[in-house]
């Protein structure tokens, strides 16, 4: 499990309270259960308690019911799940179908020898948390995904046993209306729990409340913001010291000292700059980390950070890492959907599993970025991302779509609460170099976010990261926009004809409709696409049940459906990358929930071992290689012996020039048939198209058309198309009108 031991810097003692806690259910906010008959691990979810509680997580949300109503409309009744009218009309966000309102956690701990102060940090607990120590209530927090800090100085028993109680909500309905929580139209289970670390901090004053480190590249330096507080009723003279150290703490790169004079109970924000000319830059290929040690006479903290700069640029519509253009390739990861997966258990808190998920998987799939979507992640996930060099687009969990889309659905937010919570979220996560840009929401039309919230909370991030604002216009001059071109979402819906990949052949430079996003000339991210989800066993989800019968590809068996989904997803990836319209291409999704009655899923064959389906690694892995190849050909049937012009588009995501050979072949049961070959030369981060005029073989049969690019440095990529050659005359398949790209954009 992700546990830490007691850690002492020069002055502060931090004690982990993770581990096995007692837990019990109840309906009172104040009355503590008489007995505690269950146990659960912290951090974790209460769905993993032993012995188990009945019906944990059963909550029918307002959003879920509106989505069921829309699903029936989208699929002309093909998928028509029952609508819970009571939940749809609820003023509390939904209806709970479990016999409790709260869960109570309990554990004891031995406090160390006396210090002046003690604080308790509960990093994340849902749904809300309230704290008692030795029978005294010390505070509460309604937030689900930012930390609560509680002053225990007056109630802790130094050197003795102490009792700690944490009460959490059993479901979202116990939270005040209008506050942010993990909104999700497609979740069925809402599992509660203390799902991040719990820590006890013991120190003497004055206190270091927080530290933010913001790197600068020119000149190479770090700007440090320290919040220092005098916790006593008399003036204090504070000697504040900072040292920048290598991550092993064996070498110093720079330091700073200053004496501060604080009035009684004064809290001050102090800024300084330390030059670090010898610091190495953080990047996916070299994720170098450093530590800032900050001390006062009675307190100290360690802050890990990386020296790097990431930005978007509107004139070039590109992303830049450390001053150099970079093309983003990756996927979206929905941890809170995985929470309801039958196989979830304790996996998200198993460090080996998380390291493999964030490291081995993206490396195998040629990704350099992940979007953490529809809910935040434990702090340890971001620590691991920092260490592994995976870049992160971090998304705040608001998802409301278009106000008109759900025929009466409205979500009223308490904007003051959203602003406070989003600000806390930014401040808590700003030191992670892996986070390269923020997102205010997912698929949400809410102009007030860009006008009222983002301008204020972005000031809290001294690194000046960019902000995405989903379906609203970009809030800043160099902020990106995000598109979710779910081409296949129209399939199976009689309101519009089916999308056909053949339409991609004639699009040329056409990027497709805005799909609900505000029109923009800013840097663009393709943040989701596909709409081809299958369960891990190969069964269609609620969203894709009407689609697979419409596909002109093999889909009769689970194995065929998985292969077809991977084949088409790879083709879309190649397409979105090849024209160079977008700074990044990220598909949904890498991690989700696979269950009967679910809306989406992922592509794992074995989630415990994190083994992806072989076809996914093969087809989609090829489509994300830095040397990109797109066979602009989607005809499924051609006549033998005829001539054909075939375009192959190449792109190079690396700074080095790529040159080599591009071969066009047909692979059939009788072996390989060479059609054409040509040299290619790709400039740094460049793109080129090679046109082949070929004569098709005279022998009918089923083939795979392959465009294989092999560079002089040994790297190679293949793009494949399934093709049948027939003897009789074949009319080329009709080009589907471009308007068919106008699909609903649901996750």
Short mmCIF file of C-alpha atoms in Angstrom, two decimals, residues 328-604:
data_model
loop_
_atom_site.label_atom_id
_atom_site.label_comp_id
_atom_site.label_asym_id
_atom_site.label_seq_id
_atom_site.Cartn_x
_atom_site.Cartn_y
_atom_site.Cartn_z
CA UNK A 328 1.38 15.95 -27.22
CA UNK A 329 0.30 12.32 -27.59
CA UNK A 330 -1.72 10.52 -24.97
CA UNK A 331 -5.00 9.59 -23.36
CA UNK A 332 -7.49 10.53 -20.66
CA UNK A 333 -7.66 8.62 -17.39
CA UNK A 334 -10.87 8.61 -15.29
CA UNK A 335 -9.94 7.33 -11.84
CA UNK A 336 -13.33 8.08 -10.28
CA UNK A 337 -15.02 5.92 -12.88
CA UNK A 338 -12.57 3.18 -12.07
CA UNK A 339 -13.64 3.50 -8.41
CA UNK A 340 -16.93 1.80 -9.38
CA UNK A 341 -15.22 -0.96 -11.34
CA UNK A 342 -15.76 -4.42 -9.79
CA UNK A 343 -11.99 -4.99 -9.96
CA UNK A 344 -10.97 -1.67 -8.34
CA UNK A 345 -10.37 -2.89 -4.78
CA UNK A 346 -7.14 -1.41 -3.42
CA UNK A 347 -5.37 -1.13 -6.79
CA UNK A 348 -5.27 2.72 -6.92
CA UNK A 349 -3.27 2.68 -3.65
CA UNK A 350 -0.83 -0.04 -4.68
CA UNK A 351 2.35 1.81 -5.61
CA UNK A 352 3.67 -0.87 -7.97
CA UNK A 353 0.34 -0.90 -9.83
CA UNK A 354 0.25 2.91 -10.10
CA UNK A 355 3.84 3.07 -11.33
CA UNK A 356 3.07 0.53 -14.02
CA UNK A 357 -0.14 2.36 -14.98
CA UNK A 358 1.55 5.76 -15.29
CA UNK A 359 4.92 4.55 -16.53
CA UNK A 360 5.02 1.25 -18.40
CA UNK A 361 1.65 1.67 -20.13
CA UNK A 362 2.23 5.17 -21.58
CA UNK A 363 5.78 4.24 -22.57
CA UNK A 364 4.55 1.17 -24.43
CA UNK A 365 1.85 3.22 -26.15
CA UNK A 366 4.22 6.07 -27.11
CA UNK A 367 2.38 8.65 -24.97
CA UNK A 368 3.96 11.64 -23.26
CA UNK A 369 0.82 13.11 -21.61
CA UNK A 370 -2.24 11.97 -19.67
CA UNK A 371 -5.37 13.91 -18.82
CA UNK A 372 -6.73 13.22 -15.34
CA UNK A 373 -10.41 13.70 -16.06
CA UNK A 374 -13.74 13.69 -14.18
CA UNK A 375 -12.11 13.70 -10.77
CA UNK A 376 -8.69 14.27 -9.15
CA UNK A 377 -6.13 11.66 -8.10
CA UNK A 378 -4.28 10.91 -4.84
CA UNK A 379 -1.18 13.02 -4.22
CA UNK A 380 1.02 9.96 -4.69
CA UNK A 381 -0.13 9.66 -8.31
CA UNK A 382 1.23 13.12 -9.07
CA UNK A 383 4.44 12.35 -7.17
CA UNK A 384 4.92 9.30 -9.38
CA UNK A 385 4.10 11.26 -12.55
CA UNK A 386 6.82 13.76 -11.53
CA UNK A 387 9.33 10.94 -11.13
CA UNK A 388 8.42 9.11 -14.34
CA UNK A 389 8.24 12.17 -16.58
CA UNK A 390 4.63 11.77 -17.72
CA UNK A 391 3.04 15.17 -18.38
CA UNK A 392 -0.44 15.79 -16.95
CA UNK A 393 -3.40 17.91 -17.99
CA UNK A 394 -5.22 18.29 -14.66
CA UNK A 395 -8.97 18.85 -14.93
CA UNK A 396 -11.26 20.29 -12.26
CA UNK A 397 -14.32 18.02 -11.80
CA UNK A 398 -17.15 20.10 -13.26
CA UNK A 399 -19.12 18.52 -16.12
CA UNK A 400 -22.50 19.95 -17.11
CA UNK A 401 -22.52 19.94 -20.95
CA UNK A 402 -24.88 22.31 -22.78
CA UNK A 403 -27.71 23.75 -20.69
CA UNK A 404 -30.15 22.91 -23.50
CA UNK A 405 -28.94 19.38 -24.15
CA UNK A 406 -30.79 17.58 -21.39
CA UNK A 407 -34.28 19.04 -21.85
CA UNK A 408 -34.55 20.96 -18.60
CA UNK A 409 -31.38 19.96 -16.74
CA UNK A 410 -29.77 22.85 -14.89
CA UNK A 411 -26.86 22.87 -12.48
CA UNK A 412 -26.59 25.90 -10.24
CA UNK A 413 -23.16 26.30 -8.69
CA UNK A 414 -22.26 28.31 -5.62
CA UNK A 415 -19.63 30.35 -7.39
CA UNK A 416 -17.93 31.50 -4.20
CA UNK A 417 -17.49 27.89 -3.12
CA UNK A 418 -16.24 26.86 -6.57
CA UNK A 419 -13.71 29.71 -6.54
CA UNK A 420 -12.45 28.74 -3.09
CA UNK A 421 -12.22 25.06 -3.91
CA UNK A 422 -10.56 25.60 -7.29
CA UNK A 423 -8.07 27.95 -5.66
CA UNK A 424 -7.22 25.37 -2.99
CA UNK A 425 -6.84 22.75 -5.73
CA UNK A 426 -4.38 24.93 -7.65
CA UNK A 427 -2.31 25.84 -4.59
CA UNK A 428 -2.05 22.23 -3.41
CA UNK A 429 -0.84 20.94 -6.76
CA UNK A 430 1.29 23.79 -8.13
CA UNK A 431 4.66 22.25 -7.19
CA UNK A 432 4.21 19.22 -9.45
CA UNK A 433 6.26 19.68 -12.64
CA UNK A 434 4.21 16.93 -14.30
CA UNK A 435 1.14 19.22 -14.34
CA UNK A 436 1.60 21.26 -17.50
CA UNK A 437 -1.81 22.92 -17.83
CA UNK A 438 -5.07 23.16 -15.92
CA UNK A 439 -8.62 22.63 -17.16
CA UNK A 440 -11.59 24.30 -15.48
CA UNK A 441 -14.14 21.69 -16.49
CA UNK A 442 -15.14 18.97 -18.92
CA UNK A 443 -17.59 19.63 -21.78
CA UNK A 444 -19.27 22.49 -19.96
CA UNK A 445 -20.91 25.68 -21.19
CA UNK A 446 -20.42 28.05 -18.25
CA UNK A 447 -19.15 31.49 -19.30
CA UNK A 448 -18.79 32.51 -15.65
CA UNK A 449 -15.87 30.12 -15.23
CA UNK A 450 -13.71 32.05 -17.68
CA UNK A 451 -14.96 35.46 -16.61
CA UNK A 452 -15.20 35.17 -12.82
CA UNK A 453 -13.17 32.19 -11.61
CA UNK A 454 -10.16 31.48 -13.84
CA UNK A 455 -8.80 35.08 -13.86
CA UNK A 456 -8.60 34.95 -10.07
CA UNK A 457 -7.39 31.40 -9.40
CA UNK A 458 -4.73 31.48 -12.11
CA UNK A 459 -2.99 34.23 -10.11
CA UNK A 460 -2.38 31.64 -7.39
CA UNK A 461 -0.12 29.61 -9.70
CA UNK A 462 3.23 31.38 -9.82
CA UNK A 463 4.31 29.14 -12.71
CA UNK A 464 1.67 30.79 -14.91
CA UNK A 465 0.33 27.59 -16.43
CA UNK A 466 -2.21 27.75 -19.24
CA UNK A 467 -5.90 27.09 -18.64
CA UNK A 468 -8.38 25.16 -20.73
CA UNK A 469 -12.05 26.13 -20.38
CA UNK A 470 -13.78 23.26 -22.26
CA UNK A 471 -16.69 24.49 -24.42
CA UNK A 472 -16.16 28.15 -23.55
CA UNK A 473 -13.75 30.48 -25.39
CA UNK A 474 -10.13 30.27 -24.19
CA UNK A 475 -9.85 32.58 -21.16
CA UNK A 476 -6.38 33.93 -21.99
CA UNK A 477 -4.47 35.00 -25.12
CA UNK A 478 -2.35 31.82 -25.21
CA UNK A 479 -4.71 29.35 -23.58
CA UNK A 480 -5.70 26.25 -25.59
CA UNK A 481 -9.06 25.05 -26.79
CA UNK A 482 -10.18 21.42 -26.70
CA UNK A 483 -12.26 19.45 -29.21
CA UNK A 484 -13.99 16.09 -28.73
CA UNK A 485 -14.75 14.90 -32.28
CA UNK A 486 -16.70 11.75 -31.51
CA UNK A 487 -17.28 10.78 -35.13
CA UNK A 488 -18.97 7.45 -34.43
CA UNK A 489 -21.50 8.92 -31.99
CA UNK A 490 -23.88 9.44 -34.93
CA UNK A 491 -23.88 5.75 -35.84
CA UNK A 492 -27.05 3.94 -34.87
CA UNK A 493 -28.94 7.22 -34.56
CA UNK A 494 -31.59 7.56 -37.27
CA UNK A 495 -31.53 11.34 -36.86
CA UNK A 496 -28.33 11.43 -38.96
CA UNK A 497 -26.75 8.88 -41.33
CA UNK A 498 -23.87 6.77 -40.11
CA UNK A 499 -20.32 8.07 -40.10
CA UNK A 500 -17.99 6.21 -42.44
CA UNK A 501 -14.20 6.35 -42.28
CA UNK A 502 -14.26 6.78 -46.07
CA UNK A 503 -15.30 10.39 -45.52
CA UNK A 504 -11.82 11.09 -44.13
CA UNK A 505 -10.29 10.58 -47.59
CA UNK A 506 -11.88 13.78 -48.95
CA UNK A 507 -11.65 16.00 -45.92
CA UNK A 508 -8.17 17.20 -46.75
CA UNK A 509 -7.39 20.15 -44.51
CA UNK A 510 -10.94 20.18 -43.18
CA UNK A 511 -10.83 19.84 -39.42
CA UNK A 512 -14.47 19.02 -38.83
CA UNK A 513 -17.09 21.09 -37.02
CA UNK A 514 -16.44 22.71 -33.67
CA UNK A 515 -18.62 20.06 -32.00
CA UNK A 516 -19.98 22.50 -29.45
CA UNK A 517 -16.68 24.18 -28.55
CA UNK A 518 -16.39 27.91 -29.07
CA UNK A 519 -14.71 28.69 -32.42
CA UNK A 520 -11.09 29.63 -31.84
CA UNK A 521 -7.79 30.19 -33.58
CA UNK A 522 -5.85 29.20 -30.45
CA UNK A 523 -3.75 26.08 -30.07
CA UNK A 524 -6.10 23.10 -30.21
CA UNK A 525 -6.11 19.80 -28.36
CA UNK A 526 -8.11 16.82 -29.60
CA UNK A 527 -8.95 15.77 -26.07
CA UNK A 528 -11.33 12.85 -26.70
CA UNK A 529 -12.47 10.84 -29.71
CA UNK A 530 -13.54 7.35 -30.72
CA UNK A 531 -16.99 6.37 -29.34
CA UNK A 532 -16.08 2.72 -29.88
CA UNK A 533 -16.05 1.52 -26.26
CA UNK A 534 -16.33 -2.14 -25.37
CA UNK A 535 -16.16 -3.85 -22.01
CA UNK A 536 -12.91 -5.66 -21.34
CA UNK A 537 -14.69 -8.82 -22.44
CA UNK A 538 -15.59 -7.26 -25.82
CA UNK A 539 -19.27 -6.42 -25.28
CA UNK A 540 -20.67 -3.05 -26.41
CA UNK A 541 -21.47 -0.47 -23.74
CA UNK A 542 -24.75 1.41 -23.47
CA UNK A 543 -23.40 4.10 -25.78
CA UNK A 544 -22.08 1.69 -28.41
CA UNK A 545 -24.79 -0.99 -28.52
CA UNK A 546 -26.42 0.67 -31.57
CA UNK A 547 -23.09 1.28 -33.31
CA UNK A 548 -21.51 -2.11 -33.88
CA UNK A 549 -24.40 -3.46 -36.01
CA UNK A 550 -23.86 -0.49 -38.36
CA UNK A 551 -20.12 -0.98 -38.88
CA UNK A 552 -19.02 -2.51 -42.20
CA UNK A 553 -16.23 -4.35 -40.39
CA UNK A 554 -16.15 -7.71 -38.57
CA UNK A 555 -18.05 -7.36 -35.27
CA UNK A 556 -19.83 -10.68 -34.82
CA UNK A 557 -17.65 -11.95 -31.99
CA UNK A 558 -16.02 -10.27 -29.00
CA UNK A 559 -12.58 -10.83 -30.53
CA UNK A 560 -13.68 -9.24 -33.81
CA UNK A 561 -15.23 -6.26 -32.05
CA UNK A 562 -12.07 -5.60 -30.05
CA UNK A 563 -9.88 -5.84 -33.15
CA UNK A 564 -12.22 -3.60 -35.16
CA UNK A 565 -12.39 -1.00 -32.38
CA UNK A 566 -8.59 -0.87 -32.15
CA UNK A 567 -8.24 -0.72 -35.95
CA UNK A 568 -10.64 2.23 -36.23
CA UNK A 569 -9.26 4.05 -33.19
CA UNK A 570 -5.77 3.79 -34.66
CA UNK A 571 -7.01 5.20 -37.97
CA UNK A 572 -8.62 8.18 -36.26
CA UNK A 573 -5.44 8.79 -34.27
CA UNK A 574 -3.38 8.77 -37.46
CA UNK A 575 -5.84 11.17 -39.09
CA UNK A 576 -5.95 13.73 -36.26
CA UNK A 577 -2.16 13.73 -36.00
CA UNK A 578 -1.30 13.81 -39.70
CA UNK A 579 -2.61 17.24 -40.72
CA UNK A 580 -0.77 19.03 -37.91
CA UNK A 581 -3.79 21.14 -37.00
CA UNK A 582 -3.53 20.18 -33.33
CA UNK A 583 -0.92 20.66 -30.62
CA UNK A 584 -2.02 17.39 -29.02
CA UNK A 585 -4.08 14.28 -29.63
CA UNK A 586 -5.50 12.45 -26.57
CA UNK A 587 -8.14 9.74 -26.80
CA UNK A 588 -10.60 8.61 -24.11
CA UNK A 589 -9.86 6.46 -22.33
CA UNK A 590 -6.91 4.70 -20.81
CA UNK A 591 -8.52 3.83 -17.46
CA UNK A 592 -12.26 3.73 -16.79
CA UNK A 593 -14.86 1.30 -15.47
CA UNK A 594 -15.73 -1.92 -17.24
CA UNK A 595 -19.12 -3.21 -16.14
CA UNK A 596 -22.46 -4.30 -17.52
CA UNK A 597 -24.67 -1.27 -17.96
CA UNK A 598 -21.69 1.08 -18.21
CA UNK A 599 -21.32 3.85 -20.76
CA UNK A 600 -17.59 3.73 -21.49
CA UNK A 601 -14.67 1.44 -20.73
CA UNK A 602 -10.95 0.99 -21.33
CA UNK A 603 -8.75 -1.37 -23.35
CA UNK A 604 -7.25 -3.60 -20.64
#
